[in-house]
mmCIF file of C-alpha atoms in Angstrom:
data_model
loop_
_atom_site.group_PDB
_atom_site.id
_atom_site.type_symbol
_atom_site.label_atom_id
_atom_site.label_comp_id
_atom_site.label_asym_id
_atom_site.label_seq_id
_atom_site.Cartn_x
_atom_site.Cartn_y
_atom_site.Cartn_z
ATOM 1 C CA UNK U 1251 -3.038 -12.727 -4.296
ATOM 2 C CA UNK U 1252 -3.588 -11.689 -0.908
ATOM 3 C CA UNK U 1253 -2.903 -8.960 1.289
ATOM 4 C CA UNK U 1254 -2.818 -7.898 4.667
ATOM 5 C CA UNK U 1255 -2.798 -3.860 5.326
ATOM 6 C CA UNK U 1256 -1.654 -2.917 9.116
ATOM 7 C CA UNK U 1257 -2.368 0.639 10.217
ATOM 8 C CA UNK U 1258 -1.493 2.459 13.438
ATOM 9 C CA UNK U 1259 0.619 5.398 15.276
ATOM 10 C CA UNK U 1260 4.212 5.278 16.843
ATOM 11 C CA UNK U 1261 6.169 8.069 17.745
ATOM 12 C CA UNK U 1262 9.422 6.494 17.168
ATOM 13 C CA UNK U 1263 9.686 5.830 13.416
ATOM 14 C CA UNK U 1264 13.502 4.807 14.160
ATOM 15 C CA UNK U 1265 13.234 2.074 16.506
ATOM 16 C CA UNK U 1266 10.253 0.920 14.266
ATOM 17 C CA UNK U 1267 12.180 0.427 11.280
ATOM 18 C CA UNK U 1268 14.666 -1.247 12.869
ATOM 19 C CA UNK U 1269 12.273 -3.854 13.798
ATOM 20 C CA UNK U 1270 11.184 -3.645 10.293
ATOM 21 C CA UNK U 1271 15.482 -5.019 9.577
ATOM 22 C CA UNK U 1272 14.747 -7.796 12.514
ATOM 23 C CA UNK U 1273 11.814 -9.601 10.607
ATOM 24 C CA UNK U 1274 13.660 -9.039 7.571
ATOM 25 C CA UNK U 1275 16.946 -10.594 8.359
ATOM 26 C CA UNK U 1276 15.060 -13.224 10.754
ATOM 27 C CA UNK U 1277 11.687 -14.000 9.648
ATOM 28 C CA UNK U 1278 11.332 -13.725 6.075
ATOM 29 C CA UNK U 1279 13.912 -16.261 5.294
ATOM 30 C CA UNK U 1280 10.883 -18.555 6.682
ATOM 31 C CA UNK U 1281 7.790 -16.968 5.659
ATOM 32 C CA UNK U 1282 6.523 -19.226 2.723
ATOM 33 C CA UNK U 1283 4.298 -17.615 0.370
ATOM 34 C CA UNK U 1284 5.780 -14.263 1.400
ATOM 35 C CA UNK U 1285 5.383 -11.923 -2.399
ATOM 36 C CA UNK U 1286 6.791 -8.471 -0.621
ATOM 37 C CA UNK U 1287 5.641 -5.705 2.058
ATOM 38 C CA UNK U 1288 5.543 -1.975 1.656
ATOM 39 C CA UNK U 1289 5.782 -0.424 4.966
ATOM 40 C CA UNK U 1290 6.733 3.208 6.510
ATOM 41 C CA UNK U 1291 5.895 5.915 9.077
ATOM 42 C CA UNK U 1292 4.834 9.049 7.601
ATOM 43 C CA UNK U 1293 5.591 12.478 9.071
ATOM 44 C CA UNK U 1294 3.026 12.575 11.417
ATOM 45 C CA UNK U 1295 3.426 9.357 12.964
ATOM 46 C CA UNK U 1296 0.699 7.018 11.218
ATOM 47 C CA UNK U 1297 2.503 3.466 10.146
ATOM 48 C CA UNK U 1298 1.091 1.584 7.354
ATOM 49 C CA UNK U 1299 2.256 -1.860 6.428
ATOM 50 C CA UNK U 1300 1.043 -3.573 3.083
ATOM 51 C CA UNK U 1301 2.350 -7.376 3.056
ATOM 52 C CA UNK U 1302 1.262 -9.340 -0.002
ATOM 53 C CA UNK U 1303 1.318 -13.669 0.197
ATOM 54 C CA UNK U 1304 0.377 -16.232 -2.451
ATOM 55 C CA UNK U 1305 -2.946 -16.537 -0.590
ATOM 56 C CA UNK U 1306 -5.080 -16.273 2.559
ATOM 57 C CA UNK U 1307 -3.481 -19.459 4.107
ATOM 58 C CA UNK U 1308 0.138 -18.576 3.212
ATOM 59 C CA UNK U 1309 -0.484 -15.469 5.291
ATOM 60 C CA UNK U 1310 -2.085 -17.554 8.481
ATOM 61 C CA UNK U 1311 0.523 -20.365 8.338
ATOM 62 C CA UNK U 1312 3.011 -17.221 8.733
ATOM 63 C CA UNK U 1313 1.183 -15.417 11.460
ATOM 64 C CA UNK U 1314 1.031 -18.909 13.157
ATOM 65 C CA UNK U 1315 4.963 -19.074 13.815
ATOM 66 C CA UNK U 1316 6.060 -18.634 17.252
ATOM 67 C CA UNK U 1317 8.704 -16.480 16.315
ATOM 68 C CA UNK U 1318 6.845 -14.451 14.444
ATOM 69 C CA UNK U 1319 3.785 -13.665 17.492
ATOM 70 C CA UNK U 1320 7.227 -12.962 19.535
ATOM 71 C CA UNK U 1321 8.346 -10.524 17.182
ATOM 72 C CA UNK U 1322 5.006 -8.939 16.693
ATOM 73 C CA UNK U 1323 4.489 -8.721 20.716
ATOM 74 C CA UNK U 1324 7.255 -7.303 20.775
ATOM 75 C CA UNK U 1325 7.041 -4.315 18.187
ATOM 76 C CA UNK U 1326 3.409 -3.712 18.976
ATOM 77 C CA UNK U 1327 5.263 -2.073 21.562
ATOM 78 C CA UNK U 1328 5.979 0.238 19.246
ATOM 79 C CA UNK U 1329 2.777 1.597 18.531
ATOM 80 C CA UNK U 1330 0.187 4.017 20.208
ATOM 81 C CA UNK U 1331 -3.035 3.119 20.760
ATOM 82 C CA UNK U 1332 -4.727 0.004 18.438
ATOM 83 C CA UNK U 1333 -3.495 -1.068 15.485
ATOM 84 C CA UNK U 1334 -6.023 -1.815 12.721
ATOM 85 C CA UNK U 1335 -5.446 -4.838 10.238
ATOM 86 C CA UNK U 1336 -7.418 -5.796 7.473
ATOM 87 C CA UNK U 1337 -7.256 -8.644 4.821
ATOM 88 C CA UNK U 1338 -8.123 -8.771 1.246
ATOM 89 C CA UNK U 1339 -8.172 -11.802 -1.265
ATOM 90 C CA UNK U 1340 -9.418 -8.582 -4.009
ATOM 91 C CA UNK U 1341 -5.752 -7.447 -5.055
ATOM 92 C CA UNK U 1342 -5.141 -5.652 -8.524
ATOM 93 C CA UNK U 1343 -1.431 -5.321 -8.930
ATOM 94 C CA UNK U 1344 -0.288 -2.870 -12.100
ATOM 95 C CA UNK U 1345 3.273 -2.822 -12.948
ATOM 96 C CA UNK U 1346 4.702 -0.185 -15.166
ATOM 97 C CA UNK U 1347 7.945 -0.598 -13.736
ATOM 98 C CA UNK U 1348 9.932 -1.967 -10.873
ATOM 99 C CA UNK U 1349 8.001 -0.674 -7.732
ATOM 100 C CA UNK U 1350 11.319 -1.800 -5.424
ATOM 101 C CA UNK U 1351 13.206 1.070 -7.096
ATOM 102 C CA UNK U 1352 10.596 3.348 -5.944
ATOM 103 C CA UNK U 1353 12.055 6.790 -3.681
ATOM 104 C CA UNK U 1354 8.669 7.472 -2.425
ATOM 105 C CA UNK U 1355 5.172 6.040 -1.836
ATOM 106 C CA UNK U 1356 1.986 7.911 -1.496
ATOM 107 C CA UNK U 1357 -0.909 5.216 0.505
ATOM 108 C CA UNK U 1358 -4.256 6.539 -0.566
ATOM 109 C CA UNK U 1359 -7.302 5.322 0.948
ATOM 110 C CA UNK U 1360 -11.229 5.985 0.185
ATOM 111 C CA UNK U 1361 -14.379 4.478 -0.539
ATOM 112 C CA UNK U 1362 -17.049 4.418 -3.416
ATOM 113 C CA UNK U 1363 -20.638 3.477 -3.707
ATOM 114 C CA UNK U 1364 -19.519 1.064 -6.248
ATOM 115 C CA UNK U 1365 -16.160 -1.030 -6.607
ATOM 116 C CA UNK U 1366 -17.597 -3.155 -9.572
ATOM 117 C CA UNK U 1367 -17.924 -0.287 -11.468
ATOM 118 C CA UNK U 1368 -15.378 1.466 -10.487
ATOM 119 C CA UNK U 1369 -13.103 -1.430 -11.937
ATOM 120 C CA UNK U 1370 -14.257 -0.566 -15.192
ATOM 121 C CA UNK U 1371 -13.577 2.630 -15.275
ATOM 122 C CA UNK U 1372 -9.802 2.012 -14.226
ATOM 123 C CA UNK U 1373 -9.623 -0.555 -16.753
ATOM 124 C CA UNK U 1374 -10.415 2.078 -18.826
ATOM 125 C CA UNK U 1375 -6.973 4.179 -18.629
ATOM 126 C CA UNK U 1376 -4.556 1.394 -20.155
ATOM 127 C CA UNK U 1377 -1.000 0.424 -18.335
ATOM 128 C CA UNK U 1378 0.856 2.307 -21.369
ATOM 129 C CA UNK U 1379 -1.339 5.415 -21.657
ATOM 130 C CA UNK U 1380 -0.705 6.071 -18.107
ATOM 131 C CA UNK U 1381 2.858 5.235 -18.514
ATOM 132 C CA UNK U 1382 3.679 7.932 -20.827
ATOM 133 C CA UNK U 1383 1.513 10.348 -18.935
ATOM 134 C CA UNK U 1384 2.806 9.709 -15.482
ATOM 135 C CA UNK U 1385 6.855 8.267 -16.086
ATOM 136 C CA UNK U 1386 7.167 8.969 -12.505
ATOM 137 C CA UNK U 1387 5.147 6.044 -11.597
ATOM 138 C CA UNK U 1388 6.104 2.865 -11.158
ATOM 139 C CA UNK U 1389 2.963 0.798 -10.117
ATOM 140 C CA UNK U 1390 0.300 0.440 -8.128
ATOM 141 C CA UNK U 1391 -1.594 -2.041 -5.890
ATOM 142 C CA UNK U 1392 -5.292 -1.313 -5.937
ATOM 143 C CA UNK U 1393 -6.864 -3.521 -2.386
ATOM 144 C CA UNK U 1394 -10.928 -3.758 -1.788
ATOM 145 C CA UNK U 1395 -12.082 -3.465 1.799
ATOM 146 C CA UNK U 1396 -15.773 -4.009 3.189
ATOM 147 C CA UNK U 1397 -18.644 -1.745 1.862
ATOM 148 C CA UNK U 1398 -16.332 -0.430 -0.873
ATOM 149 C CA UNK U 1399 -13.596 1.318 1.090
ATOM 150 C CA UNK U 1400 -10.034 0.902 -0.687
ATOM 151 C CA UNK U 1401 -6.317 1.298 -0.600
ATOM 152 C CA UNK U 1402 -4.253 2.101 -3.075
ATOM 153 C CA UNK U 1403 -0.345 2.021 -3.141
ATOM 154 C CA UNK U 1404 1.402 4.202 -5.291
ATOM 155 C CA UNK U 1405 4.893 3.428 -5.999
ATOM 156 C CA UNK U 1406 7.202 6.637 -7.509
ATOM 157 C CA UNK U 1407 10.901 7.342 -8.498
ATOM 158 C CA UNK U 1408 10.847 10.531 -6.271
ATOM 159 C CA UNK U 1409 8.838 12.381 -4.651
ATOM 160 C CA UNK U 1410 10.270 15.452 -6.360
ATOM 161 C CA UNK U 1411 8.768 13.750 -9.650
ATOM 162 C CA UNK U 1412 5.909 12.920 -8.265
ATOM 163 C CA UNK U 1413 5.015 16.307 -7.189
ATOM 164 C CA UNK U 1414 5.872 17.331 -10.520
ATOM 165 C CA UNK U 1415 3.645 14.835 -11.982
ATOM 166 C CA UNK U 1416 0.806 15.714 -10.165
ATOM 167 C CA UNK U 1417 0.563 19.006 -11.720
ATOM 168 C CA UNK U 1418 0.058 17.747 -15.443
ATOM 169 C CA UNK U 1419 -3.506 17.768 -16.388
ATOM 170 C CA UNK U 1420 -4.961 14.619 -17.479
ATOM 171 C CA UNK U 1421 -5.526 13.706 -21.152
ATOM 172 C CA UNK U 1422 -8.877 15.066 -22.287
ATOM 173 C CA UNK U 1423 -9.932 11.928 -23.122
ATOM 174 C CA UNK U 1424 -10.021 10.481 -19.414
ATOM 175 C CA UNK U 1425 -11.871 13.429 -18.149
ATOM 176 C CA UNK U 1426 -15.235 11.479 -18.199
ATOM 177 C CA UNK U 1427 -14.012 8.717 -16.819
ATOM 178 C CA UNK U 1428 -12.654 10.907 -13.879
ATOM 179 C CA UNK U 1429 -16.009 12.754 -13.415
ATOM 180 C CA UNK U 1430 -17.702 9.512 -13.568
ATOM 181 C CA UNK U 1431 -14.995 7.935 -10.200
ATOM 182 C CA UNK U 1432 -15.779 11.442 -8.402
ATOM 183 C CA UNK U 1433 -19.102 11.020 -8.792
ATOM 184 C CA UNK U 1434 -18.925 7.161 -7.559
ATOM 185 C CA UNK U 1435 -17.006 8.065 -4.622
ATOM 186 C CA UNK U 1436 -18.395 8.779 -1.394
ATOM 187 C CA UNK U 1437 -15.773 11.046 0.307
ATOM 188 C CA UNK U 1438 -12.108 12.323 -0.905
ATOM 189 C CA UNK U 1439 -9.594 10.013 -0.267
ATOM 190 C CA UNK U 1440 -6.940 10.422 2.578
ATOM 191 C CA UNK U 1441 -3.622 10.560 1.485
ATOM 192 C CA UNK U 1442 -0.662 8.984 3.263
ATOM 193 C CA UNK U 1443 2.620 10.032 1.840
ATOM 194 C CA UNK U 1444 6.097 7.316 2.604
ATOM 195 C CA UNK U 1445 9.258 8.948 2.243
ATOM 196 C CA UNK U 1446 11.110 6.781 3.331
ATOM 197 C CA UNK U 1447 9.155 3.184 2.584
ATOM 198 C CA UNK U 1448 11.163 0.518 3.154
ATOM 199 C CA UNK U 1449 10.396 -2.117 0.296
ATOM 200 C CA UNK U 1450 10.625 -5.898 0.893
ATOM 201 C CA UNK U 1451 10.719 -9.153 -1.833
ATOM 202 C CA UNK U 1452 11.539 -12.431 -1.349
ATOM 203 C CA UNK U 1453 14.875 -13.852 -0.714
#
C-alpha cells in the first residue's frame, strides 16, 4: 500500500469540502488504484488529507491527469500558505471494524528514535485485546516518514466515545510496553482531532 498525507491551513473549511464533493463525484470515478482518503479541517484551520492507492505508481498515474492538476490548482486556492505532502510505501493498516462508519478521527503525528522497534512493540498489543479495551475504535493506519517521524489515523464511532475511552487506564500488562514507546520517542505527539472527516472508498 501506499499513501500520500497532504497538510496545510485554510480558513474556509466549507468551500474546502465542497471541493472535497467535486473530486469525489468527478475524479474518483477515474482514479485507478484509488483504496480511500481520509480528509478534514480541524477547528483551528489545519487540513489534513490521507489518500491511500495500490502503490506508488497508481498514485503518480493519478496525479498525472489533467483534470486532476486543474482541480488541484484550483483548490490550492483554498489554502494559506504551503501545503506539505509526503509519500509513504511503509503503511500498516489495522482494522477492528469498519473505519467508514467512523463519527470522528483524531490524526496523530510524532517521531521516535526507532520505528523498527517500535513495530514490535505495537505488534505486541494484539487487534482483539485492543478491541475489547477500546470498542470505540474502529482502526487505524500507522504511516512511516523520514528519520522516524509518523502519522497515525485513528478512526472512532464518536468522539463522545472516544473521549470516554481515553480515560480507561490501560491493561497492566501493556504498561511496559508503553514505558518502553515513551522512552523511544523523541517528542509528544501532536494531535489533530477531525470532527467532521469526510471518508472516501472506491466506487
Amino acid at each position: 500500500m501506499f499513501a500520500q498525507v497532504f497538510q496545510g491551513r485554510t480558513s474556509d473549511a466549507d468551500a474546502l469540502t465542497t471541493a472535497m464533493d467535486r473530486w469525489r463525484q468527478d475524479l474518483l470515478p477515474g482514479a485507478e488504484g484509488f483504496l480511500g482518503s481520509t480528509q478534514g479541517v480541524a477547528d483551528d484551520g489545519r487540513v489534513v488529507i490521507v489518500a491511500r492507492f495500490e502503490s506508488a505508481e497508481a498514485a503518480d498515474r493519478n496525479g498525472q491527469r489533467p483534470e486532476q492538476g486543474r482541480w488541484w490548482e484550483e483548490t490550492s486556492r483554498l489554502f494559506e500558505g504551503d501545503v506539505t505532502f509526503r509519500d509513504s510505501e511503509d503503511v500498516t493498516a489495522d482494522l477492528v471494524g469498519d473505519p467508514a462508519r467512523a463519527g470522528f478521527v483524531q490524526v496523530m503525528q510524532g517521531q521516535v528514535t526507532d520505528p523498527a522497534r517500535v513495530k514490535e512493540l505495537m505488534a505486541e498489543m494484539p487487534a482483539d485485546a485492543m478491541a475489547e479495551f477500546r470498542p470505540d475504535l474502529l482502526g487505524s493506519l500507522m504511516i512511516g516518514h523520514e528519520e522516524g517521524r509518523w502519522t497515525q489515523v485513528l478512526y472512532f464511532t464518536s468522539e463522545a466515545e472516544a473521549r470516554e475511552g481515553e480515560q480507561k487506564p490501560p491493561p497492566p500488562e501493556w504498561q511496559t510496553t508503553m514505558d518502553e514507546m515513551g522512552r523511544l520517542s523523541v517528542r509528544e505527539p501532536d494531535f489533530i482531532d477531525l470532527r467532521r472527516p469526510i471518508l472516501l472508498s472506491p466506487r
